Amino acid sequence: MRLPLRVKFLLLSAFVLALVVGVLIANSLRLMENAVSRNAERVAHEYAVTLNLTLSPYASTGRLNELSSYWNEMLAEPRDSLLRYIVVLDASGRSLAQAGEQPLQLPALLRRGKADEGGVRTLFEEHILHVRAPLLLNQNEIGSLNFGLSTAELGKARDEVMLQGSAIALTGFGVGLLLFVALTHGIGRRLQALTEQSQQLAQGQYGRQLPERGGDELQVFTHSLNTMSAALRDRILRLEESELRLSESEARFHTLFDMTPLPLSVSGQDGRVLTANRALLRTFHRELGDVVGKRSDELPFWASPVERNRIWQLHQRQGAVRGEVADVQLPDGSQGSVTIWSSSLLLDGQQAIIWALLDLTQERKAKDALQELNASLEHRVRERSAELEHANSELSHTLDTLKRTQHDLIAAEKMASLGSLVAGIAHELNTPIGNSLLASTALRDRVEEFDAVVAAGSLRRSALISHLEEVRMACGLISSSLQKAAELIASFKQIAVDQTNDQRRCFSLLTVVSDTTATFMPRLRRANCRVSLDVPSSLMLDSYPGSLYQIFTNLLNNALMHAFEGRSEGQIVIHAQAGESELAEISFSDDGVGMSEEVRRHVFDPFFTTKMGQGGTGLGMNIVYNIVSGVLGGRIAIDSAPGAGTVIRISLPLSSPLYEAAR
């Protein structure tokens, strides 16, 4: 007989509860017996001590008989005292005094009892606790005090306690059993719901979701079942979608197979055609019924049986054909070429082969024509190559001529700037040398006059003092003029040396700027142009001063030629400072007419000038760019706009890289 899980659980619960209740009752009975025994022994000991103290005066004097009437009266009413009998025995066991109903064979009975530290022996027998304690008699004889205590009240109390405990235990057993019944009923209902949902899942119904409650293992199982149901529902939906997509894919495949311009066919493992697309039928002028069920060697397709066997054996050996070229017979009876591919596939559960053909007939004809054309072109290419070699030789010669011309123009530009420098220095020297010549001529005349006065003997003191004053003034004028001329010559000399033989040395940037500006002072004054220098004297460079002279010379020439055209005055500002990363930041700015975007983009190009035929060579700014970026290892940039002047920014390293100048 197979019992339901609920009944098994109830039986097991009832057995466990009964076992627990039985153990509890047994343990309570044991504890009660121990408590009663300990309490009775304690009472017995107290009685023994009290009676011993009470009887000792009578026993030691032999007057125990005097107490008989008191004992009988005390023991006459059992409800007034727990004592049921009292017997005093001497050392030989003879009774000296007694009261109440003592048991037979009293000494032997008490000898079976247990004794405590005071020699008191106790023994339970039915509802009487027998007690024996030593007692001091007359003449120091040790007798014994024997008495019995009723334990009926303790037994009654024990029985009541046990009855109440049993009732409580049985009540708990019943309540627990009812709780187990209620619990198993709820579990049974939830298991029934889980069973019904499982059956619905087995029938393909996935929409129902069971409530998740209880916070126990059944809730976890319910959650898992709901999750599985949702997962199955999603999985089935995806499978249905996949089937739909698969059917759509198959339809698309059939459409693509039939509509593709590449000739395709499908055959079985025996080589018989199962289907073919429109491109193949159109290419070989066939109807579908003419090719289905036939092998390719049964159709006028191959140029020779050897080709068919070669392609078929290649497919069987390698499992596929990859771009193999074969000769075929075209519908017009001529021979053509096709490239063949093949691959295996499953078609309705059967192994099949798909064949793809690419007609190469027109391509081969074009290739043959191309080969003929190439043969004719080779001769033309050789002729053209000879012409190009001759042209390249002429271009190379022309390029060499241009390079030499550019070098000569650059040298001419440098010499022109040096000639301009010489002209400026000559103009500047004209004034101090003229002043010196005038002063020396006047001094000579005054000396001749003074010599005549001295020769006449009419020299006066005042004339001598006046003559000395004039000589002193003339000498001072000659000295200052010659000193200025010497400074100009030294400056020119340093510039000329640096520009003709650019040697690397340490120098002050302010010196280079001042010397270069000084050589342009006549032109600057004629152009009514002011020059402002903002260069710290402590800014030192380890570089090529001649290159810097060339830069500032070209910049000043360019500004005087282009910046102030159509203006009566102008201003040039040269500013320099030590920047970050060991760089000197230099700006050369003017408030001239500026330049357009087109001019600004080409300003550094060689031979670009807006003054062609008017003294401009187009190399000034190109030389500046090459010196800054090549010789000095710096950077140059220019900002300008029409009517807004021009700012040229130059960044130079304080220590220029080594450069072998080709002078």
XYZ file of C-alpha atoms in Angstrom:
663
model
C 0.000 0.000 0.000
C 1.500 3.333 -1.065
C 0.802 6.179 1.352
C 0.658 9.819 0.200
C 3.538 12.071 1.185
C 1.190 14.070 3.417
C 0.150 10.958 5.421
C 3.775 9.877 5.733
C 4.717 13.305 6.995
C 1.828 13.260 9.550
C 2.749 9.787 10.828
C 6.373 10.747 11.155
C 5.427 13.980 12.943
C 3.099 12.094 15.341
C 5.827 9.558 16.114
C 8.367 12.293 16.772
C 5.911 14.210 18.970
C 4.979 11.061 20.933
C 8.629 10.238 21.425
C 9.355 13.764 22.639
C 6.331 13.743 25.001
C 7.329 10.315 26.412
C 10.876 11.494 27.009
C 9.592 14.649 28.689
C 7.226 12.694 30.984
C 9.909 10.158 31.911
C 12.392 12.895 32.634
C 9.817 14.787 34.720
C 9.053 11.597 36.723
C 12.748 11.053 37.345
C 13.254 14.604 38.437
C 10.192 14.444 40.709
C 11.365 11.194 42.367
C 14.786 12.707 42.971
C 13.246 15.883 44.401
C 10.916 13.901 46.712
C 13.786 11.686 47.874
C 16.077 14.648 48.600
C 13.298 16.498 50.417
C 12.342 13.476 52.520
C 15.964 12.833 53.473
C 16.384 16.460 54.460
C 13.224 16.331 56.592
C 14.381 13.036 58.113
C 17.750 14.521 59.048
C 16.084 17.567 60.599
C 13.723 15.320 62.596
C 16.653 13.166 63.680
C 18.602 16.159 64.924
C 15.558 17.646 66.677
C 14.553 14.365 68.374
C 18.135 13.621 69.379
C 18.462 16.998 71.045
C 15.078 16.513 72.728
C 15.656 12.933 73.935
C 19.302 13.224 74.941
C 18.585 14.536 78.465
C 16.092 11.727 79.090
C 18.131 8.995 77.460
C 21.340 9.812 79.313
C 19.520 9.621 82.652
C 17.384 6.590 81.843
C 14.073 8.469 81.917
C 12.774 7.656 78.468
C 9.632 6.019 79.862
C 8.473 9.409 80.989
C 7.934 10.376 77.388
C 5.714 7.479 76.389
C 2.457 9.263 77.153
C 3.608 12.365 75.238
C 4.579 10.253 72.268
C 1.301 8.391 72.223
C -0.665 11.613 72.373
C 1.431 13.160 69.592
C 1.049 10.120 67.321
C -2.634 9.671 68.038
C -3.697 12.097 65.201
C -1.748 11.382 61.965
C -2.763 14.708 60.393
C -1.001 16.691 63.144
C 2.459 15.208 62.534
C 4.452 13.309 59.939
C 5.749 10.847 62.621
C 4.181 7.391 62.550
C 6.317 5.577 65.144
C 9.300 6.129 67.533
C 11.492 3.329 68.915
C 14.628 3.708 71.081
C 16.944 0.669 71.098
C 19.998 0.000 73.215
C 23.265 -1.273 71.816
C 22.022 -4.882 71.826
C 18.873 -3.958 69.918
C 16.522 -4.188 72.903
C 13.655 -1.728 72.950
C 13.908 0.883 75.686
C 10.920 3.016 74.683
C 8.455 3.014 71.807
C 5.286 4.633 70.494
C 3.155 4.190 67.388
C 3.056 1.181 65.038
C 6.619 0.121 64.427
C 7.336 -2.445 61.724
C 8.585 -5.930 62.425
C 12.310 -6.668 62.409
C 13.205 -2.995 62.689
C 17.028 -3.327 63.084
C 17.380 -5.529 60.024
C 15.132 -3.176 58.014
C 17.173 -0.073 58.761
C 20.462 -1.801 58.151
C 19.511 -1.880 54.451
C 19.179 1.872 54.383
C 21.877 4.352 53.442
C 23.699 6.499 56.047
C 24.788 10.139 55.794
C 27.788 11.839 57.406
C 25.980 12.077 60.793
C 25.256 8.317 60.869
C 21.584 8.798 60.024
C 20.200 5.942 57.915
C 17.034 6.225 55.803
C 14.948 3.740 53.863
C 11.776 4.195 51.776
C 9.178 1.524 52.147
C 5.707 2.064 50.716
C 4.549 5.446 52.136
C 6.896 5.413 55.180
C 10.422 6.772 55.389
C 12.243 4.717 58.034
C 15.011 6.631 59.846
C 17.703 5.400 62.261
C 20.079 7.744 64.112
C 22.577 7.118 66.976
C 21.504 8.196 70.459
C 23.626 8.597 73.607
C 22.130 6.502 76.450
C 22.822 6.122 80.159
C 26.420 5.414 81.090
C 27.609 6.633 77.649
C 26.095 3.692 75.895
C 25.371 4.284 72.180
C 21.892 3.222 71.257
C 19.738 4.068 68.300
C 16.743 6.310 67.700
C 14.347 4.739 65.161
C 11.296 6.542 63.785
C 9.107 6.563 60.692
C 7.885 9.553 58.700
C 4.814 9.507 56.443
C 5.503 10.387 52.734
C 1.898 10.228 51.673
C 1.653 14.010 51.196
C 4.819 14.070 49.089
C 3.492 11.198 46.972
C 0.207 12.952 46.527
C 1.938 16.160 45.466
C 4.145 14.151 43.118
C 1.128 12.460 41.578
C -0.624 15.801 41.070
C 2.446 17.288 39.431
C 2.845 14.277 37.188
C -0.833 14.404 36.272
C -0.625 18.071 35.361
C 2.624 17.551 33.386
C 1.085 14.654 31.486
C -1.982 16.731 30.689
C 0.183 19.607 29.454
C 2.345 17.228 27.388
C -0.705 15.562 25.856
C -2.231 18.965 25.124
C 1.033 20.066 23.437
C 1.041 16.788 21.513
C -2.468 17.456 20.270
C -1.768 21.096 19.416
C 1.462 20.152 17.613
C -0.346 17.437 15.699
C -3.034 19.924 14.676
C -0.333 22.383 13.565
C 1.344 19.637 11.552
C -2.013 18.810 9.979
C -2.556 22.478 9.066
C 1.024 22.762 7.764
C 0.775 19.625 5.673
C -2.579 20.800 4.385
C -1.034 24.100 3.157
C 1.988 22.269 1.757
C -0.331 19.801 0.063
C -2.309 22.584 -1.591
C 0.881 24.297 -2.806
C 2.292 20.973 -4.055
C -0.996 20.327 -5.817
C -0.736 23.734 -7.503
C 2.855 22.945 -8.537
C 1.701 19.586 -9.899
C -1.079 21.213 -11.903
C 1.349 23.805 -13.326
C 3.821 21.042 -14.243
C 1.037 19.217 -16.047
C 0.133 22.428 -17.880
C 3.789 22.879 -18.855
C 3.807 19.314 -20.159
C 0.708 20.196 -22.227
C 2.429 23.291 -23.663
C 0.597 25.924 -21.575
C 3.230 28.396 -20.316
C 1.180 31.464 -19.487
C 0.190 30.662 -15.891
C 2.357 32.011 -13.064
C 1.922 30.658 -9.512
C 1.999 33.137 -6.593
C 5.314 33.081 -4.764
C 4.769 33.174 -1.011
C 5.803 31.422 2.171
C 9.478 32.361 2.247
C 10.509 28.686 2.255
C 11.876 26.045 -0.096
C 8.503 25.737 -1.818
C 8.657 29.436 -2.663
C 12.134 28.880 -4.143
C 10.806 25.900 -6.100
C 7.764 27.922 -7.225
C 10.055 30.769 -8.327
C 12.241 28.293 -10.222
C 9.177 26.750 -11.866
C 7.841 30.197 -12.841
C 11.271 31.135 -14.188
C 11.452 27.892 -16.130
C 7.949 28.489 -17.483
C 8.887 32.021 -18.612
C 12.155 30.747 -20.091
C 10.318 27.987 -21.949
C 7.759 30.483 -23.208
C 10.525 32.817 -24.442
C 12.440 29.874 -25.895
C 9.378 28.632 -27.766
C 8.660 32.155 -29.018
C 12.250 32.417 -30.236
C 11.978 28.986 -31.857
C 8.791 30.052 -33.592
C 10.499 33.241 -34.729
C 13.502 31.186 -35.866
C 11.231 28.875 -37.815
C 9.573 31.889 -39.381
C 12.945 33.420 -40.225
C 14.129 30.043 -41.521
C 11.147 29.752 -43.809
C 11.700 33.342 -44.946
C 15.401 32.567 -45.438
C 14.527 29.526 -47.513
C 12.190 31.635 -49.604
C 14.897 34.270 -50.036
C 17.404 31.544 -50.926
C 15.101 30.165 -53.599
C 14.530 33.681 -54.907
C 18.233 34.527 -54.905
C 19.101 31.146 -56.399
C 16.647 31.698 -59.220
C 17.354 35.406 -59.775
C 21.152 35.491 -59.462
C 22.887 36.288 -62.780
C 25.480 33.555 -62.146
C 24.490 30.171 -63.666
C 23.736 27.720 -60.809
C 22.559 24.123 -60.647
C 22.032 21.493 -57.933
C 22.711 17.805 -58.536
C 22.628 14.657 -56.477
C 25.597 12.520 -55.553
C 25.052 10.546 -58.764
C 25.457 13.718 -60.844
C 21.837 13.991 -61.972
C 20.502 17.550 -62.023
C 17.852 18.318 -59.399
C 17.228 21.961 -60.294
C 18.803 24.892 -62.131
C 18.317 28.649 -62.072
C 17.195 30.938 -64.872
C 20.719 32.204 -65.619
C 21.942 28.699 -66.491
C 18.891 27.970 -68.628
C 19.236 31.312 -70.402
C 23.000 30.946 -70.949
C 22.768 27.497 -72.526
C 19.320 27.920 -74.150
C 17.633 25.119 -72.203
C 14.293 24.501 -70.515
C 14.155 23.247 -66.921
C 12.478 20.020 -68.029
C 15.327 19.366 -70.436
C 17.996 19.240 -67.718
C 16.281 17.943 -64.545
C 16.981 14.259 -63.954
C 19.861 14.121 -66.414
C 23.591 14.049 -65.991
C 25.787 16.665 -67.622
C 27.354 14.091 -69.961
C 23.859 13.325 -71.269
C 23.520 16.932 -72.404
C 25.462 18.819 -75.127
C 27.456 20.743 -72.521
C 31.083 19.592 -72.322
C 33.572 20.234 -75.104
C 34.817 16.658 -74.554
C 34.088 13.776 -72.124
C 37.618 14.208 -70.762
C 36.687 17.618 -69.311
C 33.597 16.215 -67.577
C 35.577 13.338 -66.040
C 38.356 15.691 -64.891
C 35.981 18.070 -63.105
C 33.903 15.233 -61.576
C 36.990 13.375 -60.268
C 38.379 16.621 -58.857
C 35.160 17.157 -56.883
C 35.130 13.564 -55.571
C 38.790 13.764 -54.568
C 38.756 17.200 -52.861
C 35.074 17.455 -51.903
C 34.778 20.725 -53.816
C 35.888 22.495 -56.985
C 37.366 25.935 -56.518
C 37.672 28.074 -59.627
C 38.664 25.326 -62.090
C 38.584 26.380 -65.761
C 36.971 23.944 -68.203
C 36.073 23.956 -71.900
C 32.360 23.718 -72.772
C 30.209 23.715 -75.872
C 28.192 26.891 -76.394
C 24.625 26.882 -77.780
C 25.872 28.087 -81.192
C 28.211 25.088 -81.413
C 31.392 27.048 -80.737
C 33.760 26.251 -77.905
C 33.936 28.442 -74.816
C 35.448 28.475 -71.324
C 33.820 28.580 -67.892
C 35.143 28.716 -64.340
C 33.489 26.095 -62.116
C 32.923 26.082 -58.351
C 31.174 23.334 -56.384
C 30.253 22.668 -52.759
C 28.282 20.043 -50.842
C 25.044 20.843 -48.990
C 22.032 19.144 -47.384
C 18.829 19.359 -49.397
C 15.720 17.871 -47.781
C 17.985 15.692 -45.618
C 19.924 14.339 -48.606
C 23.473 15.161 -49.644
C 23.545 17.321 -52.773
C 26.064 19.354 -54.796
C 25.638 22.964 -55.860
C 27.491 24.032 -59.023
C 28.329 27.619 -60.008
C 29.552 28.583 -63.488
C 31.192 31.786 -64.682
C 31.338 32.295 -68.458
C 34.876 33.327 -69.431
C 34.358 33.285 -73.200
C 34.080 37.048 -73.629
C 36.849 37.599 -71.115
C 39.183 35.309 -73.065
C 38.362 37.078 -76.293
C 39.072 40.411 -74.595
C 42.311 39.007 -73.153
C 43.456 37.890 -76.602
C 42.646 41.293 -78.008
C 44.467 42.868 -75.065
C 47.559 40.781 -75.734
C 47.572 41.952 -79.335
C 47.126 45.517 -78.159
C 49.937 45.129 -75.617
C 52.241 43.838 -78.315
C 51.538 46.947 -80.408
C 51.824 49.208 -77.373
C 55.240 47.901 -76.337
C 56.813 49.434 -79.441
C 55.047 52.729 -78.804
C 56.128 52.672 -75.133
C 59.766 52.161 -76.132
C 59.542 55.119 -78.492
C 57.873 57.266 -75.834
C 60.464 56.180 -73.227
C 63.282 57.355 -75.486
C 61.527 60.713 -75.889
C 61.020 60.994 -72.104
C 64.676 60.197 -71.408
C 65.711 62.994 -73.784
C 63.224 65.370 -72.106
C 64.452 64.370 -68.631
C 68.027 65.100 -69.678
C 67.032 68.554 -70.847
C 65.030 69.169 -67.636
C 67.980 68.072 -65.500
C 70.248 70.487 -67.367
C 67.670 73.260 -66.935
C 67.342 72.492 -63.186
C 71.112 72.737 -62.739
C 71.046 76.072 -64.564
C 68.226 77.285 -62.270
C 70.125 76.216 -59.153
C 73.221 78.089 -60.316
C 71.069 81.103 -61.156
C 69.421 80.974 -57.729
C 72.832 80.769 -56.067
C 74.066 83.727 -58.105
C 70.921 85.708 -57.277
C 71.302 84.985 -53.584
C 74.928 86.066 -53.720
C 73.899 89.171 -55.655
C 71.218 89.873 -53.062
C 73.803 89.615 -50.305
C 76.245 91.826 -52.206
C 73.454 94.284 -52.902
C 72.692 94.468 -49.201
C 76.415 94.898 -48.548
C 76.531 97.670 -51.202
C 73.571 99.337 -49.534
C 75.463 99.035 -46.271
C 78.554 100.665 -47.836
C 76.422 103.508 -49.193
C 74.829 104.081 -45.817
C 78.168 104.019 -44.030
C 79.662 106.434 -46.593
C 76.767 108.829 -46.064
C 77.119 108.601 -42.311
C 80.925 109.140 -42.506
C 80.485 112.241 -44.677
C 79.287 114.418 -41.788
C 81.986 113.671 -39.132
C 84.809 113.704 -41.711
C 83.519 116.987 -43.221
C 83.324 118.518 -39.758
C 86.880 117.378 -39.045
C 88.127 118.834 -42.362
C 86.408 122.175 -41.706
C 87.793 122.361 -38.167
C 91.331 121.458 -39.257
C 91.248 124.073 -42.090
C 90.040 126.786 -39.722
C 92.685 125.778 -37.197
C 95.416 126.029 -39.858
C 94.275 129.560 -40.775
C 94.258 130.645 -37.135
C 97.747 129.191 -36.624
C 99.094 131.187 -39.619
C 97.507 134.359 -38.232
C 98.966 133.644 -34.778
C 102.387 133.028 -36.334
C 102.269 136.449 -38.078
C 101.401 138.207 -34.809
C 104.270 136.483 -33.025
C 106.680 137.382 -35.826
C 105.613 141.075 -35.632
C 106.327 141.119 -31.893
C 102.876 142.454 -31.076
C 101.619 139.412 -29.187
C 99.485 140.296 -26.222
C 98.350 138.122 -23.401
C 94.671 138.346 -24.326
C 95.447 137.307 -27.933
C 97.382 134.290 -26.687
C 94.511 133.185 -24.424
C 91.984 133.641 -27.265
C 94.171 131.634 -29.640
C 94.533 128.810 -27.132
C 90.747 128.682 -26.638
C 90.156 128.447 -30.394
C 92.774 125.684 -30.714
C 91.196 123.747 -27.855
C 87.712 124.025 -29.419
C 88.961 122.943 -32.860
C 90.815 119.958 -31.375
C 87.717 118.854 -29.482
C 85.560 119.073 -32.618
C 88.124 117.151 -34.677
C 88.495 114.498 -31.944
C 84.743 113.899 -31.489
C 84.121 113.778 -35.259
C 86.956 111.326 -35.858
C 85.785 109.210 -32.885
C 82.291 108.946 -34.427
C 83.821 108.071 -37.802
C 86.004 105.423 -36.161
C 82.959 103.867 -34.474
C 81.051 103.788 -37.788
C 84.004 102.231 -39.560
C 84.410 99.601 -36.803
C 80.692 98.758 -37.000
C 80.854 98.490 -40.785
C 83.979 96.411 -40.512
C 82.322 93.942 -38.092
C 79.205 93.687 -40.246
C 81.223 93.216 -43.423
C 83.369 90.529 -41.805
C 80.358 88.685 -40.356
C 78.444 88.799 -43.618
C 81.345 87.647 -45.763
C 82.758 85.100 -43.283
C 79.995 83.990 -40.878
C 81.832 82.544 -37.879
C 80.015 81.235 -34.804
C 80.666 83.278 -31.662
C 78.962 84.673 -28.562
C 77.532 88.166 -29.034
C 74.840 90.509 -27.788
C 71.660 90.581 -29.827
C 71.294 94.302 -29.050
C 74.672 94.991 -30.695
C 73.635 93.256 -33.906
C 70.302 95.082 -34.025
C 71.876 98.482 -33.217
C 74.687 98.118 -35.773
C 72.304 97.025 -38.514
C 69.880 99.857 -37.729
C 72.709 102.396 -37.737
C 73.618 101.499 -41.312
C 70.039 102.207 -42.405
C 69.717 105.585 -40.669
C 70.056 107.686 -43.878
C 67.285 105.709 -45.628
C 65.155 105.712 -42.471
C 65.474 109.487 -42.172
C 64.592 109.971 -45.846
C 61.507 107.781 -45.352
C 60.652 109.689 -42.139
C 60.535 106.308 -40.349
C 61.175 105.949 -36.645
C 62.824 102.827 -35.225
C 62.196 101.698 -31.649
C 64.464 99.045 -30.115
C 63.275 96.988 -27.120
C 66.098 94.489 -26.754
C 67.718 93.758 -23.364
C 71.489 94.181 -23.364
C 71.830 90.961 -21.318
C 70.347 88.807 -24.094
C 73.377 86.879 -25.392
C 73.429 84.380 -28.260
C 75.927 81.676 -29.164
C 75.200 81.755 -32.885
C 76.131 83.216 -36.277
C 76.027 87.046 -36.137
C 76.473 87.415 -39.922
C 73.261 85.476 -40.495
C 71.421 87.724 -38.041
C 72.844 90.840 -39.810
C 71.503 89.401 -43.052
C 68.069 88.759 -41.478
C 67.662 92.285 -40.078
C 69.099 93.831 -43.258
C 66.540 92.024 -45.416
C 63.697 92.831 -43.012
C 64.593 96.546 -42.972
C 64.996 96.577 -46.776
C 61.630 94.829 -47.180
C 59.892 97.230 -44.802
C 61.350 100.354 -46.455
C 60.483 99.051 -49.936
C 56.934 97.788 -49.299
C 55.493 98.755 -45.899
C 55.303 102.573 -46.190
C 54.413 102.965 -49.834
C 52.167 106.018 -50.229
C 52.773 107.178 -46.648
C 54.711 110.169 -45.360
C 55.924 108.505 -42.161
C 56.060 105.209 -40.380
C 57.389 103.319 -37.391
C 59.320 100.079 -36.964
C 59.505 98.293 -33.580
C 62.074 95.572 -32.890
C 61.360 93.678 -29.665
C 63.240 90.705 -28.202
C 63.181 88.739 -24.973
C 64.374 85.425 -23.583
C 61.530 82.905 -23.807
C 61.002 79.393 -22.508
C 63.012 76.325 -23.534
C 66.233 78.342 -24.116
C 64.711 80.388 -26.942
C 65.018 84.043 -27.928
C 61.653 85.473 -29.034
C 62.087 88.291 -31.583
C 59.324 90.358 -33.183
C 59.819 92.811 -36.075
C 56.687 94.907 -36.610
C 55.691 97.959 -38.626
C 52.545 100.057 -38.910
C 52.606 100.032 -42.708
C 50.057 99.105 -45.335
C 50.189 95.351 -44.519
C 49.609 92.638 -47.085
C 46.754 90.557 -48.438
C 46.192 86.881 -47.599
C 47.409 85.863 -51.057
C 50.685 87.776 -50.636
C 51.139 86.513 -47.065
C 50.825 82.858 -48.188
C 53.563 83.311 -50.829
C 55.847 85.766 -49.002
C 58.520 83.113 -48.315
C 58.419 81.608 -51.820
C 61.574 82.179 -53.903
C 61.302 84.822 -56.652
C 57.956 86.052 -55.349
C 57.776 89.855 -55.225
C 55.230 92.601 -55.764
C 57.997 94.907 -57.111
C 59.137 92.817 -60.061
C 61.023 95.153 -62.432
C 61.193 97.867 -59.736
C 64.249 96.613 -57.879
C 62.683 93.558 -56.185
C 64.231 90.113 -56.692
C 61.800 88.026 -54.665
C 64.635 86.413 -52.658
C 64.825 88.630 -49.571
C 62.203 86.893 -47.439
C 63.145 83.481 -48.850
C 66.731 84.062 -47.649
C 65.361 85.099 -44.226
C 63.271 81.906 -44.030
C 66.183 79.656 -45.038
C 68.589 81.296 -42.558
C 66.098 81.128 -39.654
C 64.939 77.541 -40.245
C 68.178 76.113 -41.641
C 71.272 77.901 -40.348
C 69.954 79.085 -36.960
C 67.550 76.178 -36.264
C 64.591 78.419 -35.422
C 61.033 79.176 -36.533
C 59.493 82.157 -38.323
C 55.859 83.230 -38.732
C 54.177 86.298 -40.182
C 50.883 88.005 -39.342
C 49.512 90.730 -41.566
C 46.327 92.212 -42.954
C 45.667 95.081 -45.357
C 45.924 98.391 -43.473
C 46.927 96.673 -40.190
C 50.710 96.545 -40.585
C 52.906 93.461 -40.411
C 54.366 91.454 -37.490
C 57.179 88.949 -38.120
C 57.838 86.594 -35.181
C 61.137 84.723 -34.991
C 62.053 82.091 -32.366
C 65.777 81.297 -32.204
C 67.671 78.979 -29.860
C 70.098 80.833 -27.583
C 72.678 78.305 -28.734
C 72.278 77.546 -32.434
C 73.007 74.078 -33.825
C 76.302 73.529 -35.616
C 76.064 74.448 -39.266
C 78.677 74.190 -42.003
C 77.945 77.260 -44.114
C 78.781 77.037 -47.777
C 80.178 80.479 -48.460
